[in-house]
mmCIF file of C-alpha atoms in Angstrom:
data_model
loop_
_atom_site.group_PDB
_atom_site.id
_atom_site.type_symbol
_atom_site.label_atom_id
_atom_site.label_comp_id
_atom_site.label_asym_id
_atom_site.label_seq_id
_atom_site.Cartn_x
_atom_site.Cartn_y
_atom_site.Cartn_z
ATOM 1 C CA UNK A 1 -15.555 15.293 10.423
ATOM 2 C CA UNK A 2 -14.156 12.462 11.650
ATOM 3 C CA UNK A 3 -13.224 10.949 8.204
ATOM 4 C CA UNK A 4 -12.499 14.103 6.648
ATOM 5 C CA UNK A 5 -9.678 15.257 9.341
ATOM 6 C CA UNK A 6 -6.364 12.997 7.790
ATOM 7 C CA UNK A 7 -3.864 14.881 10.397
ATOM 8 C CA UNK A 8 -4.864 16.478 14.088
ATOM 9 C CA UNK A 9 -2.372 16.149 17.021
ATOM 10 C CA UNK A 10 -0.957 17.814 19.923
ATOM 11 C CA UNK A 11 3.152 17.733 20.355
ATOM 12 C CA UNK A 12 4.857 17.999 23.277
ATOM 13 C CA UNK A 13 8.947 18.402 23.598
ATOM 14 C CA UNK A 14 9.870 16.725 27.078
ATOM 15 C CA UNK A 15 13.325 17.677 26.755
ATOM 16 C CA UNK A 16 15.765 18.914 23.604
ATOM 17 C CA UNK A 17 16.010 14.525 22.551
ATOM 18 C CA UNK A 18 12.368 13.502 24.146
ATOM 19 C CA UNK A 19 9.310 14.368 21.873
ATOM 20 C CA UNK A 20 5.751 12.846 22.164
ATOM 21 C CA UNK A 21 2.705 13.569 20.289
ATOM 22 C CA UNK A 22 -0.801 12.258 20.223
ATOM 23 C CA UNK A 23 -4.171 12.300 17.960
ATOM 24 C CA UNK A 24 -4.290 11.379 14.480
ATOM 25 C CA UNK A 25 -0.836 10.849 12.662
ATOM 26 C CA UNK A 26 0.812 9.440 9.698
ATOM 27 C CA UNK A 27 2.006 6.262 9.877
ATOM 28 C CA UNK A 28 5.535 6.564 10.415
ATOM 29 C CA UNK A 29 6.740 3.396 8.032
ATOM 30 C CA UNK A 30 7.626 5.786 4.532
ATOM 31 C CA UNK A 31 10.239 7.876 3.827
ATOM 32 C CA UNK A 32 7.258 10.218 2.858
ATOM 33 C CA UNK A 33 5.484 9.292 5.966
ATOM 34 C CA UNK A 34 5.436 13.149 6.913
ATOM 35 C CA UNK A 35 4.581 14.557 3.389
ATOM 36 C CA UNK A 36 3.282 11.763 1.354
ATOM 37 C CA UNK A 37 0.276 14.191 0.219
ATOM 38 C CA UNK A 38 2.528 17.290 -0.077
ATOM 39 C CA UNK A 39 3.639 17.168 -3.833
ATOM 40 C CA UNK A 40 6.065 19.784 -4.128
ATOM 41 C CA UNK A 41 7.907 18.151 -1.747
ATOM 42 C CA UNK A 42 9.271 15.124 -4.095
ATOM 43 C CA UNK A 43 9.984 14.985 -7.928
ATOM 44 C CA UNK A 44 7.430 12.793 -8.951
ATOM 45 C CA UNK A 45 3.810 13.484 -10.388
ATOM 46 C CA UNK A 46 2.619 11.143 -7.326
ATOM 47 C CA UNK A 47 4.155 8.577 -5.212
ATOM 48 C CA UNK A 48 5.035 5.190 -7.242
ATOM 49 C CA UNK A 49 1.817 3.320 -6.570
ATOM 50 C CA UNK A 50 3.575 0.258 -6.694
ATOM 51 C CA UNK A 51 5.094 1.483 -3.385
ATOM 52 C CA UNK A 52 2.877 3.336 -1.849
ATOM 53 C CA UNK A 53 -0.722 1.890 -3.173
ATOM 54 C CA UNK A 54 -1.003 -1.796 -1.710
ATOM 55 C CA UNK A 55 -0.786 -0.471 2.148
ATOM 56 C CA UNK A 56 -4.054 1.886 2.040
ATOM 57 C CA UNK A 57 -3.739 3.387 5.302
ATOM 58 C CA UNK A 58 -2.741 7.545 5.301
ATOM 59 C CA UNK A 59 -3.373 7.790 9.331
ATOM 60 C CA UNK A 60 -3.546 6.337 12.633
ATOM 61 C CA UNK A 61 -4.982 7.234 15.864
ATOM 62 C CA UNK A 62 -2.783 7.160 18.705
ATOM 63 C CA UNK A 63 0.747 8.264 20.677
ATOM 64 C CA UNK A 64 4.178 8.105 19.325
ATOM 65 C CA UNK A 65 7.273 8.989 21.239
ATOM 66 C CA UNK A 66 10.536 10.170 19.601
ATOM 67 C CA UNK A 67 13.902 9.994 20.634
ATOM 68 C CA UNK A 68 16.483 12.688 18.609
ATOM 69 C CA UNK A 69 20.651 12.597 18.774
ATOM 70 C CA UNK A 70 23.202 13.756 16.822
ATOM 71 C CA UNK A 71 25.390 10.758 15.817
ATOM 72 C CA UNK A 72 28.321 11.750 13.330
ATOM 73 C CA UNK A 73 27.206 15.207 10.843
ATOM 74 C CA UNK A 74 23.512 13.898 11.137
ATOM 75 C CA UNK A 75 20.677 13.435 13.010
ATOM 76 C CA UNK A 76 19.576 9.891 14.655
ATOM 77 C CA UNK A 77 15.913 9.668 15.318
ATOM 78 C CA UNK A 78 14.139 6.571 16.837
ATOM 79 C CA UNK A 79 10.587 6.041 17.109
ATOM 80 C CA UNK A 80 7.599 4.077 18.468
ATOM 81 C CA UNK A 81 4.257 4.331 18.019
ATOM 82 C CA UNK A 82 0.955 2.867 19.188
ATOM 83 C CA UNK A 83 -3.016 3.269 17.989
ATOM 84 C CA UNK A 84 -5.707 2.283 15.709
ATOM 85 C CA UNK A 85 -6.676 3.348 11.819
ATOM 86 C CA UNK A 86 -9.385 1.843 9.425
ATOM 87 C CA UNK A 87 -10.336 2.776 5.740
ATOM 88 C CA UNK A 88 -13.068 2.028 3.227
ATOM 89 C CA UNK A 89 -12.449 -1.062 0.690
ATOM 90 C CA UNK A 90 -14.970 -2.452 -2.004
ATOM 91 C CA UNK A 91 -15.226 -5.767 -1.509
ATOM 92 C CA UNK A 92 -17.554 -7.987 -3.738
ATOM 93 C CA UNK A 93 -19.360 -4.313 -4.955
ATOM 94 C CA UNK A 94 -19.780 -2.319 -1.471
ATOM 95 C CA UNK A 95 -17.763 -0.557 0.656
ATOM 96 C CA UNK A 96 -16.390 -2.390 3.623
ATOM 97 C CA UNK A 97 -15.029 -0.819 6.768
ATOM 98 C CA UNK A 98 -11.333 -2.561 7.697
ATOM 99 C CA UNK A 99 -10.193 -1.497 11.189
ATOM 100 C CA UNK A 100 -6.281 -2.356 12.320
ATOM 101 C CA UNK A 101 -6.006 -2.300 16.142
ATOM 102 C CA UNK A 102 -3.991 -2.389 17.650
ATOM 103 C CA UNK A 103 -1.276 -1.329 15.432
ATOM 104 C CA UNK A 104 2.330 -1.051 16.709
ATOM 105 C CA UNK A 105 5.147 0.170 14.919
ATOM 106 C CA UNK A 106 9.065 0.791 15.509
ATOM 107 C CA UNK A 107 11.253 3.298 13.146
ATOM 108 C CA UNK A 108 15.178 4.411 13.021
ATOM 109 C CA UNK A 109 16.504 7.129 10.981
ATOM 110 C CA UNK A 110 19.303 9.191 10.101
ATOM 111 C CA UNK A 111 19.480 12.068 8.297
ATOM 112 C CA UNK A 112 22.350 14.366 6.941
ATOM 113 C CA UNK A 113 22.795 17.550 4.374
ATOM 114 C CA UNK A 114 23.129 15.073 1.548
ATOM 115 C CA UNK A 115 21.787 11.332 2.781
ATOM 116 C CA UNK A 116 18.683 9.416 4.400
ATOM 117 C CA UNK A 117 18.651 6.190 5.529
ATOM 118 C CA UNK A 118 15.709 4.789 7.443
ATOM 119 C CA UNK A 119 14.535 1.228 8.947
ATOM 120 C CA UNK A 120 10.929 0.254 10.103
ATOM 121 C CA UNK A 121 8.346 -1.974 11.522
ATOM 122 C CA UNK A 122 4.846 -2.435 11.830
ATOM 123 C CA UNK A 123 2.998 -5.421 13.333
ATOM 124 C CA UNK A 124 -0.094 -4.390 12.795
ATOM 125 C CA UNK A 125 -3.828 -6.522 13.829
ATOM 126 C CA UNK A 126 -6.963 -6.734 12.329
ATOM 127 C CA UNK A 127 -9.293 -6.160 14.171
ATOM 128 C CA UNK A 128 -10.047 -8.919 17.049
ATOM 129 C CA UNK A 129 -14.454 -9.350 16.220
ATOM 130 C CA UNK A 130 -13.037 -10.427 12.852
ATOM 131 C CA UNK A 131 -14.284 -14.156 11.399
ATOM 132 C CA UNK A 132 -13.518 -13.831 8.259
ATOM 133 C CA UNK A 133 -12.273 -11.068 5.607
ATOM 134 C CA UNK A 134 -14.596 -8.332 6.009
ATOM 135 C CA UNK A 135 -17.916 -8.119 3.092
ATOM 136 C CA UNK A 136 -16.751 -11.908 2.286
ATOM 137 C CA UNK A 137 -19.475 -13.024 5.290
ATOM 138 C CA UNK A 138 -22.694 -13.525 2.587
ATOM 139 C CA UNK A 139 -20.478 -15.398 0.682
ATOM 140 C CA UNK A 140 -19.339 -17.669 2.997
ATOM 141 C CA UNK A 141 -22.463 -18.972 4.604
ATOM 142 C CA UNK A 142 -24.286 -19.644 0.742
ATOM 143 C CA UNK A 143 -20.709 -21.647 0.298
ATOM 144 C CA UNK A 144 -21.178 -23.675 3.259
ATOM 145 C CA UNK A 145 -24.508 -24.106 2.199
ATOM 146 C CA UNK A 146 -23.239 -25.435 -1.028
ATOM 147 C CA UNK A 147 -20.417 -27.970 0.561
ATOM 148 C CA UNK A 148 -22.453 -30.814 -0.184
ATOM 149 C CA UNK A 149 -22.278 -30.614 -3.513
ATOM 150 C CA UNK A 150 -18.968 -29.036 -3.922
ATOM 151 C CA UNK A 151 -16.394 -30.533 -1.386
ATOM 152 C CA UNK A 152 -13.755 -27.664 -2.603
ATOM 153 C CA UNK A 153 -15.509 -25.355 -1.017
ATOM 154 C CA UNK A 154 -14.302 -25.540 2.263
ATOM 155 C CA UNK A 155 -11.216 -25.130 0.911
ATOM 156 C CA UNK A 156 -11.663 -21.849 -0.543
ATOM 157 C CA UNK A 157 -13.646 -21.122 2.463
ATOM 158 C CA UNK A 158 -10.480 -21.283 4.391
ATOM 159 C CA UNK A 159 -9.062 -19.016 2.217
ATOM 160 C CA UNK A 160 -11.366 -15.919 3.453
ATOM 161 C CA UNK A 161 -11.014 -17.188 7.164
ATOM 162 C CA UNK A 162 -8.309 -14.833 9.626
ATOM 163 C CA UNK A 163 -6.751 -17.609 11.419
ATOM 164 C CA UNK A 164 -3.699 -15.611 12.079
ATOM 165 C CA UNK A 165 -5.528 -11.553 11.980
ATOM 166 C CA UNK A 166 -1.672 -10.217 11.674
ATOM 167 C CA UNK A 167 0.126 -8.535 9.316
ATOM 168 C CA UNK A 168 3.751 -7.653 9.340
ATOM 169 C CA UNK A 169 5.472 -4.581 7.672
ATOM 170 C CA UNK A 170 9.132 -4.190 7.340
ATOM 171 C CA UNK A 171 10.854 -1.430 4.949
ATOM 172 C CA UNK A 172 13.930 0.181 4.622
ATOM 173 C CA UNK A 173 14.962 3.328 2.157
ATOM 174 C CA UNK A 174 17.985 5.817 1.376
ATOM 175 C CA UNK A 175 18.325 9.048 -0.233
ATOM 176 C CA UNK A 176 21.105 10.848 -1.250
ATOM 177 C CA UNK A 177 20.707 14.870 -2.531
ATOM 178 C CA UNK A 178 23.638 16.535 -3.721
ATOM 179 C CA UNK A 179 23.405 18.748 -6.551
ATOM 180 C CA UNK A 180 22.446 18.249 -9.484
ATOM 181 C CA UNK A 181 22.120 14.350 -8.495
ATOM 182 C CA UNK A 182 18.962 13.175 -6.724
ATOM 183 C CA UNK A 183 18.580 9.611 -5.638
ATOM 184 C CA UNK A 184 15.752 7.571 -3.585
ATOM 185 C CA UNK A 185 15.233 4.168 -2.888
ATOM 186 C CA UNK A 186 12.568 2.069 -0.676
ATOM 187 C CA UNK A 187 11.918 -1.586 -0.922
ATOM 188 C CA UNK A 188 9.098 -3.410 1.453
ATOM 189 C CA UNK A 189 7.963 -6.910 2.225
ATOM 190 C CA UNK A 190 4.259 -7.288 3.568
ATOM 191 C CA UNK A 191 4.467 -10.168 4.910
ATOM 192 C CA UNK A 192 0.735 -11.841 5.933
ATOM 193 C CA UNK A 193 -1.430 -15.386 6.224
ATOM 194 C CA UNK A 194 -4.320 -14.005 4.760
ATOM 195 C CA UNK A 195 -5.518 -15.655 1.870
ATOM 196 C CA UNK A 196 -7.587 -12.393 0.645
ATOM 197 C CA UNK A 197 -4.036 -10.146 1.179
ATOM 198 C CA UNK A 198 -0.899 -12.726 0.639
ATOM 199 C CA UNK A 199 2.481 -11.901 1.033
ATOM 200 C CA UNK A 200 4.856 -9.442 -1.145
ATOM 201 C CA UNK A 201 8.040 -7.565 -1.877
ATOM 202 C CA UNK A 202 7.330 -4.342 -3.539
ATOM 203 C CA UNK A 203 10.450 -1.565 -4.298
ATOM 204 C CA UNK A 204 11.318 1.275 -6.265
ATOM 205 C CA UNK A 205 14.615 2.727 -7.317
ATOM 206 C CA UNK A 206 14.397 7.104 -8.551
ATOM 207 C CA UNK A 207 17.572 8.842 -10.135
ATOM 208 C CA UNK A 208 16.912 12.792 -11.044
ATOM 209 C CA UNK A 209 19.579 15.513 -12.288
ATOM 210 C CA UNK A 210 19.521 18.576 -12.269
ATOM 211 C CA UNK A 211 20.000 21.187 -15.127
ATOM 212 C CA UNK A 212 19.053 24.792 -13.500
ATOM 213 C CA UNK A 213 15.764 25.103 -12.191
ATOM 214 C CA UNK A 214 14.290 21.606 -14.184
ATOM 215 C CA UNK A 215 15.266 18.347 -12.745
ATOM 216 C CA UNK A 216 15.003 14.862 -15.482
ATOM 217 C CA UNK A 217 14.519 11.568 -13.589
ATOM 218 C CA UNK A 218 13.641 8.127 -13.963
ATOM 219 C CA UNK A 219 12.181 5.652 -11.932
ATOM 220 C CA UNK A 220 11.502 2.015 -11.935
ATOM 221 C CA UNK A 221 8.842 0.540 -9.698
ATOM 222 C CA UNK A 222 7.353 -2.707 -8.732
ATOM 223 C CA UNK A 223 5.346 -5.218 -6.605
ATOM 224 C CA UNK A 224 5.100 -9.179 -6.600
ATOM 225 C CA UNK A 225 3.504 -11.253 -4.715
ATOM 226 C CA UNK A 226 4.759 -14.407 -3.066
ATOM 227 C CA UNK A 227 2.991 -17.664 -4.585
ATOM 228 C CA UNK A 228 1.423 -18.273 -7.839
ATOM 229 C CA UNK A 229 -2.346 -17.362 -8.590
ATOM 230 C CA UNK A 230 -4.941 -19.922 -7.365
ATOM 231 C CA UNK A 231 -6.985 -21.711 -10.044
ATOM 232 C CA UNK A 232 -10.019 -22.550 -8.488
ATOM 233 C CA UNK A 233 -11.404 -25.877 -10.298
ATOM 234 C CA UNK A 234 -14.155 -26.440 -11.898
ATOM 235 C CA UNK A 235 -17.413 -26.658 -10.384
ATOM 236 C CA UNK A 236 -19.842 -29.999 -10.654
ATOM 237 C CA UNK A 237 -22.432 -30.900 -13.038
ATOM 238 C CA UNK A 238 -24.772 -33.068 -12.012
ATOM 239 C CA UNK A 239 -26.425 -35.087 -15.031
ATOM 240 C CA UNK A 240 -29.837 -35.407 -13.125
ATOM 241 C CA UNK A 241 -33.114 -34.069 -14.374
ATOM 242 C CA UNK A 242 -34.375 -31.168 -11.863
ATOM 243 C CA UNK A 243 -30.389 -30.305 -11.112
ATOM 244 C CA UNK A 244 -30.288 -27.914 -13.663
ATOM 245 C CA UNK A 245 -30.797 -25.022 -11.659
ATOM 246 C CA UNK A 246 -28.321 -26.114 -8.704
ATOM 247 C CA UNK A 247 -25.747 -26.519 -11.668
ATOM 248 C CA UNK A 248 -26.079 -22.793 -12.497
ATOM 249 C CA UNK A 249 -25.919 -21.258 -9.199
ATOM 250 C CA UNK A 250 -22.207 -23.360 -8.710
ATOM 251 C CA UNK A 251 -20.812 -21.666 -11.842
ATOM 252 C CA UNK A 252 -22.016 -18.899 -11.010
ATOM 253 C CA UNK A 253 -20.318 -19.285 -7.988
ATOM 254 C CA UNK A 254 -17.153 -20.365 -9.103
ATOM 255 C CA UNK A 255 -16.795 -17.852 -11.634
ATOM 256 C CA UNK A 256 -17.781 -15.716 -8.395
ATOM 257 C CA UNK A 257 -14.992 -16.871 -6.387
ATOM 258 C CA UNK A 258 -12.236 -16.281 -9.266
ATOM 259 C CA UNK A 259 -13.155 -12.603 -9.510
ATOM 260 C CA UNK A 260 -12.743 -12.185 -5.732
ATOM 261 C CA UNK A 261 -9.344 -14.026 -5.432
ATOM 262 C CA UNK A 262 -7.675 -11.973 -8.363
ATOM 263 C CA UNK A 263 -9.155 -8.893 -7.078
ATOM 264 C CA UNK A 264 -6.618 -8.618 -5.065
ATOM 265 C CA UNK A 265 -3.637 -10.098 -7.030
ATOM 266 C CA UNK A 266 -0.950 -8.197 -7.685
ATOM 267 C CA UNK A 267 2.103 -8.129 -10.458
ATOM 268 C CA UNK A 268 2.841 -5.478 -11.927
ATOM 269 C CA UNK A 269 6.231 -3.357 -12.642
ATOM 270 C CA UNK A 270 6.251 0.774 -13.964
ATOM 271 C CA UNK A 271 8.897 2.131 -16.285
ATOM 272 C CA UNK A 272 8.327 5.972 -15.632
ATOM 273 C CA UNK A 273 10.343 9.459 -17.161
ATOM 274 C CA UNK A 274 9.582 13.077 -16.773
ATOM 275 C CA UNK A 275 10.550 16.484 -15.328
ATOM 276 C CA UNK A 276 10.256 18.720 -12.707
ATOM 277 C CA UNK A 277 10.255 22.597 -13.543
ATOM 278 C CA UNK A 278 10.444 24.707 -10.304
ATOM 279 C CA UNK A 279 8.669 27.950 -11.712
ATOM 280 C CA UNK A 280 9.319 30.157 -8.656
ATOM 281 C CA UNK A 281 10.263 28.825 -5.164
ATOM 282 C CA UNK A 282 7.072 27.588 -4.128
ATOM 283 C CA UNK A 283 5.355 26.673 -7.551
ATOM 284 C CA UNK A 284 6.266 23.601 -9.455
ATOM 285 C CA UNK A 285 5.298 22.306 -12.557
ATOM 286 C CA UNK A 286 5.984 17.926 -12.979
ATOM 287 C CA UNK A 287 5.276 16.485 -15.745
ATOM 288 C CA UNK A 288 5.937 11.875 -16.069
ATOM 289 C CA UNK A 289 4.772 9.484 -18.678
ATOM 290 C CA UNK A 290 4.769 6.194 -17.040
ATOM 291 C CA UNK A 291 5.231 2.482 -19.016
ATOM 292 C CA UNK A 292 3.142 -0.382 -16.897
ATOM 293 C CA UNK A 293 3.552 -3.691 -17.818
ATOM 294 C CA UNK A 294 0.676 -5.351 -15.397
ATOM 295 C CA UNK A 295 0.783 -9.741 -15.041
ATOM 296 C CA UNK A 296 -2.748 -11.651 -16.033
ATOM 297 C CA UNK A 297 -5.234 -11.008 -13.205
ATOM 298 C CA UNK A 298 -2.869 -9.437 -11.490
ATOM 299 C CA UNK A 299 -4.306 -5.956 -11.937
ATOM 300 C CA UNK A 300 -5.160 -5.710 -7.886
ATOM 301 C CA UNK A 301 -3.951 -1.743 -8.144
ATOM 302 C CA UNK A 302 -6.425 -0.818 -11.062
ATOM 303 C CA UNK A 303 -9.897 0.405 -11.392
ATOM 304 C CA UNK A 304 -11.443 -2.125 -13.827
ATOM 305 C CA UNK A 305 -14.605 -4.072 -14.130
ATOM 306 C CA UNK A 306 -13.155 -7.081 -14.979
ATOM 307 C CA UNK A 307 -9.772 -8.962 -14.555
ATOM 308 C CA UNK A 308 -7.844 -8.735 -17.904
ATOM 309 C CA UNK A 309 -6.759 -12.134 -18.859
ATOM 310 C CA UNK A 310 -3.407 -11.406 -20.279
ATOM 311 C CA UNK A 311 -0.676 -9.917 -19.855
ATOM 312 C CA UNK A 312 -0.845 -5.911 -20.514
ATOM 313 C CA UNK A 313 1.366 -2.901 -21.009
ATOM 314 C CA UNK A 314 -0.633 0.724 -20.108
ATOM 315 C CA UNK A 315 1.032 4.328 -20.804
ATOM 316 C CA UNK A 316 -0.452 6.781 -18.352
ATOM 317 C CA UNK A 317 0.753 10.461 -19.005
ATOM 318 C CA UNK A 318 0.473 13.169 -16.347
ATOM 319 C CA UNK A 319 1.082 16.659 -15.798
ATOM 320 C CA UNK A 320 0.033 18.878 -12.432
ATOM 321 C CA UNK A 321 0.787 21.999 -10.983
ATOM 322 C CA UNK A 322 2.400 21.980 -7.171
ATOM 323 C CA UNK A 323 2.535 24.603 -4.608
ATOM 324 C CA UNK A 324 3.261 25.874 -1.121
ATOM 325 C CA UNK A 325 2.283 28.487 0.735
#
């Protein structure tokens, strides 16, 4: 139960400006924070995962107080929040538990009949036990086992250490909704000294119109990282009789190490096109072909067994069925 519930709280209005609520909520750093999994409510298929896919946390446990005027013909709302969250990653094969806490996060937004606009920050901390990345642990102690023979490896071991278990989240985004034009915008920069999560600006720009009840848009979406890939170099061979074995198990390991550190690279940038068909006024029907042109091992935000090692362009076509009741 306590996996499966995504959204629980209890609200409270202090006054007609002072809300507070607390349990599990979203996190409060999207423009969809508050219906991200509520599909009629946007005119995509899904969410661009460029966006929305690198920062794999839905919910948080813990308070958030919000503060409501009315500043010009809109709304002003400020809020701050405080908790906890964790979610299930695979990591080297099995599922590893990733807890952020304490999390803290800041928001400002104003809303009218026809625009959006919306700040926010998250400093948000691993969790404190934490030595190195989480599942990397195994891998760390055979590598120190292998430092005499490879002195690169405490290098790389470095790499999977937290030295500094923070990472920063800063986003801003606008709408504007005026018949028949539709327009969104977010942009995002993660910014972290993690070697197993590095830094990035990710973005996407959405422009729909309108033609009775069916609404054509396009969207353009992205994410880079900050840095260039790390090579790892190659590991020793030792010319010795009886070495043979040793010389195996460090390829193996450096060919090891590769896969991990492009797991989680990521450049990769989505043409997408489609339509949105409200049917009645709570069924819709969205259909979007989407154009991905994805960087060599930089395919972090795929399900693949391997790292492709060029450069790749991927249609994905998609039609679903939305509703509200």
């Amino acid at each position: 139960l306590e996996d499966a519930v995504e959204w629980a709280f209890l609200r409270y209005r202090l006054s007609p400006d002072w809300t507070v609520r607390a349990g599990r909520m979203g996190f409060d750093i999207y423009m969809l924070s508050e219906y991200r999994s509520l599909g009629f409510s946007y005119l995509w298929t899904r969410p661009p995962v460029e966006f929305y896919g690198p920062v794999a946390f839905d919910s948080f446990d813990g308070v958030d107080i919000t503060y409501s005027t009315q500043v010009g013909d809109g709304t002003m709302r400020a809020k701050l929040y405080s908790g906890k969250t964790k979610n299930n990653f695979l990591v080297l094969g099995t599922l590893q538990e990733i807890k952020l806490q304490p999390i803290y996060g800041a928001s400002l937004s104003w809303e009218s009949d026809r625009w959006q606009l919306r700040l926010s920050v998250a400093p948000n901390r691993i969790d404190d036990n934490l030595q190195v990345f989480p599942g990397t642990e195994p891998l760390v102690e055979i590598l120190q086992g292998l430092s005499p023979f490879w002195p690169d490896t405490q290098r790389y071991i470095e790499r999977m250490v937290v030295d500094d278990p923070y990472v920063y989240y800063y986003a801003a985004g606008v709408s504007f909704n005026d018949k028949p034009w539709v327009i969104q915008s977010e942009i995002a920069y993660v910014d972290a000294d993690l070697g197993m999560f590095p830094a990035m600006v990710n973005g996407y720009l959405s422009v729909g119109h309108q033609f009775g009840e069916t609404t054509l848009f396009g969207m353009v979406s992205t994410v880079q990282e900050e840095g260039d890939r790390e090579v790892l170099s190659p590991a020793p061979v030792y010319p010795f009789p009886g070495m043979e074995m040793l010389n195996a198990q460090l390829a193996m390991m450096q060919q090891g190490l590769q896969m991990l550190f492009d797991a989680t690279h990521l450049n990769q940038t989505t043409y997408s096109t489609g339509l949105r068909w409200d049917v009645r006024y709570d069924l819709a029907l969205k259909m979007q072909l989407d154009h991905s042109r994805v960087d060599a091992y930089a395919s972090g935000l795929w399900d693949r067994s391997t790292t492709p090692a060029k450069d790749r362009a991927l249609n994905t076509f998609s039609i679903n069925l939305n509703y509200v009741f």
